[in-house]
CSV table of C-alpha atoms and ligand atoms in Angstrom, one decimal:
chain,number,residue,atom,x,y,z
A,1,MET,CA,-47.6,-16.3,-44.0
A,2,LYS,CA,-44.8,-16.7,-41.6
A,3,PRO,CA,-44.6,-20.3,-40.3
A,4,ALA,CA,-45.8,-20.9,-36.5
A,5,PRO,CA,-42.8,-20.4,-34.4
A,6,GLN,CA,-41.4,-23.6,-32.7
A,7,ILE,CA,-41.3,-23.2,-29.0
A,8,PRO,CA,-37.7,-24.6,-28.1
A,9,ASP,CA,-36.9,-27.1,-25.1
A,10,ASP,CA,-33.9,-25.0,-24.1
A,11,PRO,CA,-35.7,-21.3,-24.2
A,12,GLN,CA,-33.3,-18.7,-25.4
A,13,PRO,CA,-32.6,-15.7,-23.9
A,14,PRO,CA,-34.7,-12.7,-25.6
A,15,VAL,CA,-32.8,-11.0,-28.7
A,16,HIS,CA,-34.2,-7.5,-27.9
A,17,VAL,CA,-35.0,-6.2,-24.5
A,18,ALA,CA,-36.6,-2.9,-24.2
A,19,ILE,CA,-36.7,-0.9,-21.2
A,20,ILE,CA,-39.0,2.1,-19.9
A,21,MET,CA,-36.7,3.4,-17.2
A,22,ASP,CA,-39.4,4.9,-14.9
A,23,GLY,CA,-39.3,5.7,-11.2
A,24,ASN,CA,-36.2,8.3,-10.9
A,25,GLY,CA,-38.2,11.0,-9.6
A,26,ARG,CA,-40.1,8.9,-7.2
A,27,TRP,CA,-36.9,7.4,-5.8
A,28,ALA,CA,-35.6,10.8,-5.3
A,29,LYS,CA,-38.6,12.0,-3.5
A,30,ALA,CA,-38.7,9.1,-1.3
A,31,ARG,CA,-35.3,10.0,-0.1
A,32,LYS,CA,-36.0,13.8,0.0
A,33,LEU,CA,-33.7,14.5,-2.7
A,34,PRO,CA,-34.4,16.8,-5.8
A,35,ARG,CA,-35.6,14.8,-8.9
A,36,ALA,CA,-32.2,15.7,-10.7
A,37,ALA,CA,-30.5,13.2,-8.0
A,38,GLY,CA,-32.8,10.5,-9.3
A,39,HIS,CA,-31.7,11.0,-12.8
A,40,LYS,CA,-28.3,11.0,-12.1
A,41,LYS,CA,-28.6,7.4,-9.9
A,42,GLY,CA,-30.7,6.5,-12.9
A,43,ALA,CA,-28.0,7.1,-15.4
A,44,ASP,CA,-25.7,4.8,-13.0
A,45,ALA,CA,-28.2,2.0,-13.1
A,46,VAL,CA,-27.8,2.4,-16.8
A,47,LYS,CA,-24.4,1.4,-16.8
A,48,LYS,CA,-25.0,-1.8,-14.8
A,49,VAL,CA,-27.6,-2.9,-16.9
A,50,VAL,CA,-25.8,-2.4,-20.1
A,51,ARG,CA,-23.1,-4.5,-18.9
A,52,ALA,CA,-25.3,-7.2,-17.8
A,53,ALA,CA,-27.5,-7.4,-20.8
A,54,GLY,CA,-24.2,-8.5,-22.9
A,55,GLU,CA,-23.4,-11.0,-20.4
A,56,LEU,CA,-26.9,-12.6,-20.2
A,57,GLY,CA,-26.6,-13.0,-24.3
A,58,VAL,CA,-29.1,-10.1,-25.0
A,59,SER,CA,-28.4,-8.7,-28.6
A,60,TYR,CA,-30.4,-5.6,-28.6
A,61,LEU,CA,-31.0,-3.4,-25.4
A,62,THR,CA,-33.4,-0.6,-26.4
A,63,LEU,CA,-33.7,2.3,-23.5
A,64,TYR,CA,-36.4,4.7,-23.2
A,65,SER,CA,-34.6,7.7,-22.2
A,66,PHE,CA,-36.5,10.8,-23.2
A,67,SER,CA,-39.7,10.7,-25.0
A,68,SER,CA,-41.3,13.1,-27.1
A,69,GLU,CA,-43.9,14.1,-24.5
A,70,ASN,CA,-41.1,14.7,-21.6
A,71,TRP,CA,-40.8,18.0,-23.1
A,72,LYS,CA,-43.9,19.0,-21.1
A,73,ARG,CA,-41.7,18.7,-17.9
A,74,PRO,CA,-40.4,22.0,-16.1
A,75,PRO,CA,-37.5,23.5,-18.1
A,76,SER,CA,-35.1,22.9,-15.4
A,77,GLU,CA,-35.6,19.1,-15.2
A,78,VAL,CA,-35.6,18.9,-19.3
A,79,LYS,CA,-32.1,20.7,-18.7
A,80,ASP,CA,-31.0,18.4,-16.1
A,81,LEU,CA,-31.9,15.4,-18.3
A,82,MET,CA,-30.0,16.9,-21.4
A,83,GLY,CA,-27.1,17.8,-19.4
A,84,LEU,CA,-26.9,14.4,-18.1
A,85,LEU,CA,-27.0,12.9,-21.7
A,86,ARG,CA,-24.3,15.1,-22.9
A,87,LEU,CA,-22.2,14.1,-19.9
A,88,HIS,CA,-22.7,10.5,-20.6
A,89,LEU,CA,-22.4,10.7,-24.3
A,90,LYS,CA,-19.1,12.2,-23.9
A,91,SER,CA,-17.8,10.1,-20.8
A,92,GLU,CA,-19.1,6.6,-21.7
A,93,ILE,CA,-18.4,6.3,-25.5
A,94,ALA,CA,-14.8,5.0,-25.0
A,95,ASP,CA,-15.8,2.2,-22.4
A,96,LEU,CA,-18.7,1.1,-24.6
A,97,HIS,CA,-16.3,1.1,-27.8
A,98,LYS,CA,-13.7,-0.9,-25.8
A,99,ASN,CA,-16.6,-3.3,-24.8
A,100,ASN,CA,-17.6,-3.7,-28.4
A,101,VAL,CA,-21.0,-2.1,-27.9
A,102,ARG,CA,-22.5,-0.6,-30.8
A,103,LEU,CA,-24.7,2.6,-30.3
A,104,LEU,CA,-27.6,3.5,-32.1
A,105,VAL,CA,-29.9,6.6,-31.5
A,106,ILE,CA,-34.0,6.6,-32.5
A,107,GLY,CA,-36.3,9.8,-32.1
A,108,ASP,CA,-36.4,12.9,-33.7
A,109,ARG,CA,-33.1,14.3,-33.7
A,110,SER,CA,-34.1,17.7,-35.4
A,111,GLY,CA,-35.5,18.5,-31.5
A,112,LEU,CA,-32.5,17.9,-29.8
A,113,ALA,CA,-29.5,20.5,-29.3
A,114,ALA,CA,-27.1,20.8,-32.2
A,115,ASP,CA,-24.2,19.6,-29.9
A,116,ILE,CA,-25.8,16.4,-28.6
A,117,VAL,CA,-26.7,15.5,-32.2
A,118,ASP,CA,-22.9,16.1,-32.6
A,119,LEU,CA,-22.2,13.7,-29.9
A,120,ILE,CA,-24.5,11.1,-31.0
A,121,GLU,CA,-23.0,11.1,-34.8
A,122,ILE,CA,-19.6,10.8,-33.5
A,123,ALA,CA,-20.7,7.9,-31.0
A,124,GLU,CA,-22.8,6.0,-33.7
A,125,THR,CA,-19.7,6.4,-36.2
A,126,LYS,CA,-17.1,5.4,-33.9
A,127,THR,CA,-19.1,2.4,-32.7
A,128,GLY,CA,-20.7,1.3,-35.9
A,129,GLY,CA,-18.5,-1.6,-36.8
A,130,ASN,CA,-18.8,-3.1,-33.3
A,131,THR,CA,-20.4,-6.8,-32.9
A,132,GLY,CA,-21.4,-6.9,-29.3
A,133,LEU,CA,-24.5,-5.6,-27.9
A,134,THR,CA,-26.5,-3.2,-29.9
A,135,LEU,CA,-27.5,-0.3,-27.3
A,136,VAL,CA,-30.3,1.7,-28.7
A,137,LEU,CA,-31.1,5.0,-27.0
A,138,ALA,CA,-34.8,6.4,-27.5
A,139,LEU,CA,-34.2,10.0,-27.6
A,140,ASN,CA,-37.0,12.5,-28.2
A,141,TYR,CA,-39.0,9.4,-29.1
A,142,GLY,CA,-42.3,8.7,-29.7
A,143,GLY,CA,-44.1,5.4,-31.1
A,144,ARG,CA,-46.9,7.7,-33.0
A,145,GLY,CA,-44.5,10.2,-34.0
A,146,ASP,CA,-42.5,7.6,-35.8
A,147,ILE,CA,-45.3,5.8,-37.6
A,148,ALA,CA,-46.6,9.0,-38.9
A,149,ALA,CA,-43.3,10.1,-39.9
A,150,THR,CA,-43.0,7.1,-41.9
A,151,ALA,CA,-46.5,7.2,-43.5
A,152,GLN,CA,-45.5,10.8,-44.7
A,153,ARG,CA,-42.2,9.4,-46.2
A,154,LEU,CA,-44.1,6.7,-48.1
A,155,ALA,CA,-46.7,8.8,-49.1
A,156,ALA,CA,-44.1,11.6,-50.4
A,157,GLU,CA,-42.4,8.4,-52.3
A,158,ALA,CA,-46.1,7.5,-53.6
A,159,ALA,CA,-46.9,11.0,-54.6
A,160,ALA,CA,-43.3,11.5,-56.7
A,161,GLY,CA,-44.4,8.1,-58.6
A,162,ARG,CA,-41.4,6.2,-57.0
A,163,LEU,CA,-43.9,3.8,-55.1
A,164,ASN,CA,-47.1,2.1,-55.6
A,165,ALA,CA,-49.6,2.3,-52.7
A,166,GLU,CA,-50.3,-1.3,-52.9
A,167,ASP,CA,-46.7,-2.1,-52.2
A,168,ILE,CA,-46.8,-0.4,-48.8
A,169,THR,CA,-46.9,-3.7,-46.9
A,170,GLU,CA,-46.0,-4.3,-43.1
A,171,ASP,CA,-42.4,-5.2,-43.9
A,172,LEU,CA,-42.1,-2.4,-46.1
A,173,PHE,CA,-43.3,0.0,-43.5
A,174,SER,CA,-41.1,-1.5,-41.0
A,175,ASP,CA,-38.1,-0.8,-43.2
A,176,HIS,CA,-38.7,2.8,-43.2
A,177,MET,CA,-39.1,3.4,-39.7
A,178,ASP,CA,-36.4,4.5,-37.1
A,179,THR,CA,-36.2,1.0,-36.1
A,180,ALA,CA,-35.6,-0.4,-39.6
A,181,GLY,CA,-33.0,-3.2,-39.3
A,182,MET,CA,-33.8,-3.8,-35.8
A,183,PRO,CA,-35.5,-7.2,-34.4
A,184,GLU,CA,-39.0,-6.5,-32.8
A,185,PRO,CA,-38.5,-6.6,-28.8
A,186,ASP,CA,-39.0,-9.7,-27.4
A,187,LEU,CA,-39.2,-8.6,-23.9
A,188,LEU,CA,-40.5,-5.1,-22.4
A,189,ILE,CA,-39.6,-4.2,-19.1
A,190,ARG,CA,-41.2,-1.0,-17.2
A,191,THR,CA,-39.8,-0.2,-13.8
A,192,GLY,CA,-41.3,2.0,-11.4
A,193,GLY,CA,-45.0,0.1,-10.8
A,194,ASP,CA,-47.1,1.7,-13.8
A,195,GLN,CA,-48.5,-0.3,-16.2
A,196,ARG,CA,-48.4,1.3,-19.3
A,197,ILE,CA,-46.4,1.7,-22.7
A,198,SER,CA,-46.3,5.7,-22.7
A,199,ASN,CA,-45.9,6.2,-26.4
A,200,PHE,CA,-42.9,3.8,-26.5
A,201,LEU,CA,-41.9,1.2,-29.8
A,202,LEU,CA,-46.1,1.1,-30.5
A,203,TRP,CA,-45.6,-0.7,-33.7
A,204,GLU,CA,-42.9,-3.0,-32.8
A,205,MET,CA,-44.2,-4.4,-29.9
A,206,ALA,CA,-47.2,-6.1,-31.4
A,207,TYR,CA,-46.0,-9.5,-29.7
A,208,THR,CA,-43.7,-8.3,-27.1
A,209,GLU,CA,-43.7,-9.9,-23.8
A,210,PHE,CA,-44.3,-7.3,-21.0
A,211,LEU,CA,-42.7,-7.3,-17.5
A,212,PHE,CA,-44.0,-4.6,-15.1
A,213,VAL,CA,-41.6,-4.4,-12.1
A,214,GLU,CA,-42.5,-2.2,-8.8
A,215,LYS,CA,-38.4,-1.1,-8.1
A,216,PHE,CA,-37.7,2.4,-9.3
A,217,TRP,CA,-35.3,2.7,-12.0
A,218,PRO,CA,-32.3,3.7,-10.0
A,219,GLU,CA,-32.9,0.5,-7.9
A,220,PHE,CA,-32.8,-1.8,-11.0
A,221,GLY,CA,-29.9,-3.7,-11.4
A,222,ALA,CA,-28.2,-6.9,-12.9
A,223,ASP,CA,-29.7,-9.5,-10.9
A,224,ASP,CA,-33.2,-7.8,-11.6
A,225,LEU,CA,-32.1,-8.0,-15.3
A,226,GLU,CA,-31.3,-11.6,-14.9
A,227,LYS,CA,-34.5,-12.4,-13.1
A,228,ALA,CA,-36.5,-10.8,-15.9
A,229,VAL,CA,-34.9,-12.7,-18.7
A,230,MET,CA,-35.5,-15.8,-16.4
A,231,ASP,CA,-39.2,-15.1,-16.4
A,232,PHE,CA,-39.2,-14.4,-20.0
A,233,LYS,CA,-37.7,-17.9,-20.8
A,234,GLY,CA,-40.6,-19.4,-18.6
A,235,ARG,CA,-43.0,-17.7,-21.2
A,236,GLU,CA,-45.1,-19.5,-24.2
A,237,ARG,CA,-45.3,-17.0,-26.9
A,238,ARG,CA,-47.9,-18.2,-29.4
A,239,PHE,CA,-48.1,-15.3,-32.0
A,240,GLY,CA,-51.7,-16.2,-32.5
A,241,ALA,CA,-50.9,-19.6,-33.0
A,242,VAL,CA,-51.9,-22.7,-31.2
A,243,GLY,CA,-49.5,-23.8,-27.9
A,244,SER,CA,-47.5,-26.7,-27.9
B,1,IPE,C1,-37.9,8.3,-15.9
B,1,IPE,O1,-38.2,8.7,-14.5
B,1,IPE,C2,-36.9,9.3,-16.3
B,1,IPE,C3,-37.5,10.0,-17.7
B,1,IPE,C4,-38.7,10.0,-18.1
B,1,IPE,C5,-36.6,10.7,-18.0
B,1,IPE,P1,-39.3,9.9,-14.2
B,1,IPE,O2,-38.5,11.3,-14.1
B,1,IPE,O3,-40.4,9.8,-14.9
B,1,IPE,O4,-39.4,9.5,-12.9
B,1,IPE,P2,-41.1,9.5,-12.1
B,1,IPE,O5,-41.9,8.6,-12.8
B,1,IPE,O6,-41.5,11.0,-11.7
B,1,IPE,O7,-40.9,8.8,-10.7
B,2,IPE,C1,-41.8,7.4,-19.8
B,2,IPE,O1,-41.8,7.6,-18.6
B,2,IPE,C2,-40.6,8.0,-20.5
B,2,IPE,C3,-39.4,7.5,-20.3
B,2,IPE,C4,-39.2,6.5,-19.2
B,2,IPE,C5,-38.2,8.3,-20.8
B,2,IPE,P1,-42.7,8.9,-18.1
B,2,IPE,O2,-42.5,9.1,-16.6
B,2,IPE,O3,-42.5,10.0,-19.0
B,2,IPE,O4,-44.2,8.3,-18.7
B,2,IPE,P2,-45.6,8.8,-18.0
B,2,IPE,O5,-45.9,10.2,-18.0
B,2,IPE,O6,-45.8,8.3,-16.5
B,2,IPE,O7,-46.5,8.0,-18.6
B,3,MG,MG1,-42.1,8.6,-14.9
């Protein structure tokens, strides 16, 4: 059994921050702009927040960029989102690399366009040795999908006689998920005012601290991330044990 964690006197920043970047469409609507304009502005917010995360001492930043359910949107909006993704994967990688950021992608790549998969692989290879912030993009990602896919892989291993069912522990399961090797998120931020997790990191968020903010994603900036980190530092995490 894991020992009860100590609550330090000098609270540390969250190691892993996960963000549900929500509210692009409503931001645009409030300005009588097309939803695509909100997504474009949202991509600008990403740049600022990535920079700020590194400066605040965050080690992992996971951004929910496209969920496995977002295919339900009108084809034109999906096209806009994929277009922006393409554009930024091309234009931002050099800068991320220069800033020692390591890029990783989670989610089901088999559902993405081949050229986007290529761009992802190029970016992951180029930045793979970087030692600064790890930026994780969740693309065509769904928490339940990852849990089910992991169960399927482990079941296949067991059926092939390479794994005993009783060896399937929580740790082994974690080690076979898309998020294998990453620390669990310490802090989840969702912008846009809704209070739900929309199929993000379900397994990994068992003990994550949640922060829901009213601001739409395109308005979220470095100062908001700093406030979120301050809020996190004031919380007492107990992980089921007794408090201090
Ligand atoms: C988040 O903003 C972006 C993605 C889901 C890709 P939305 O597009 O969901 O914006 P709202 O929630 O409709 O305002
Ligand atoms: C969650 O936002 C997904 C992303 C931010 C990529 P949604 O806008 O898709 O979530 P729901 O539909 O409001 O739950
Ligand atoms: Mg939304």
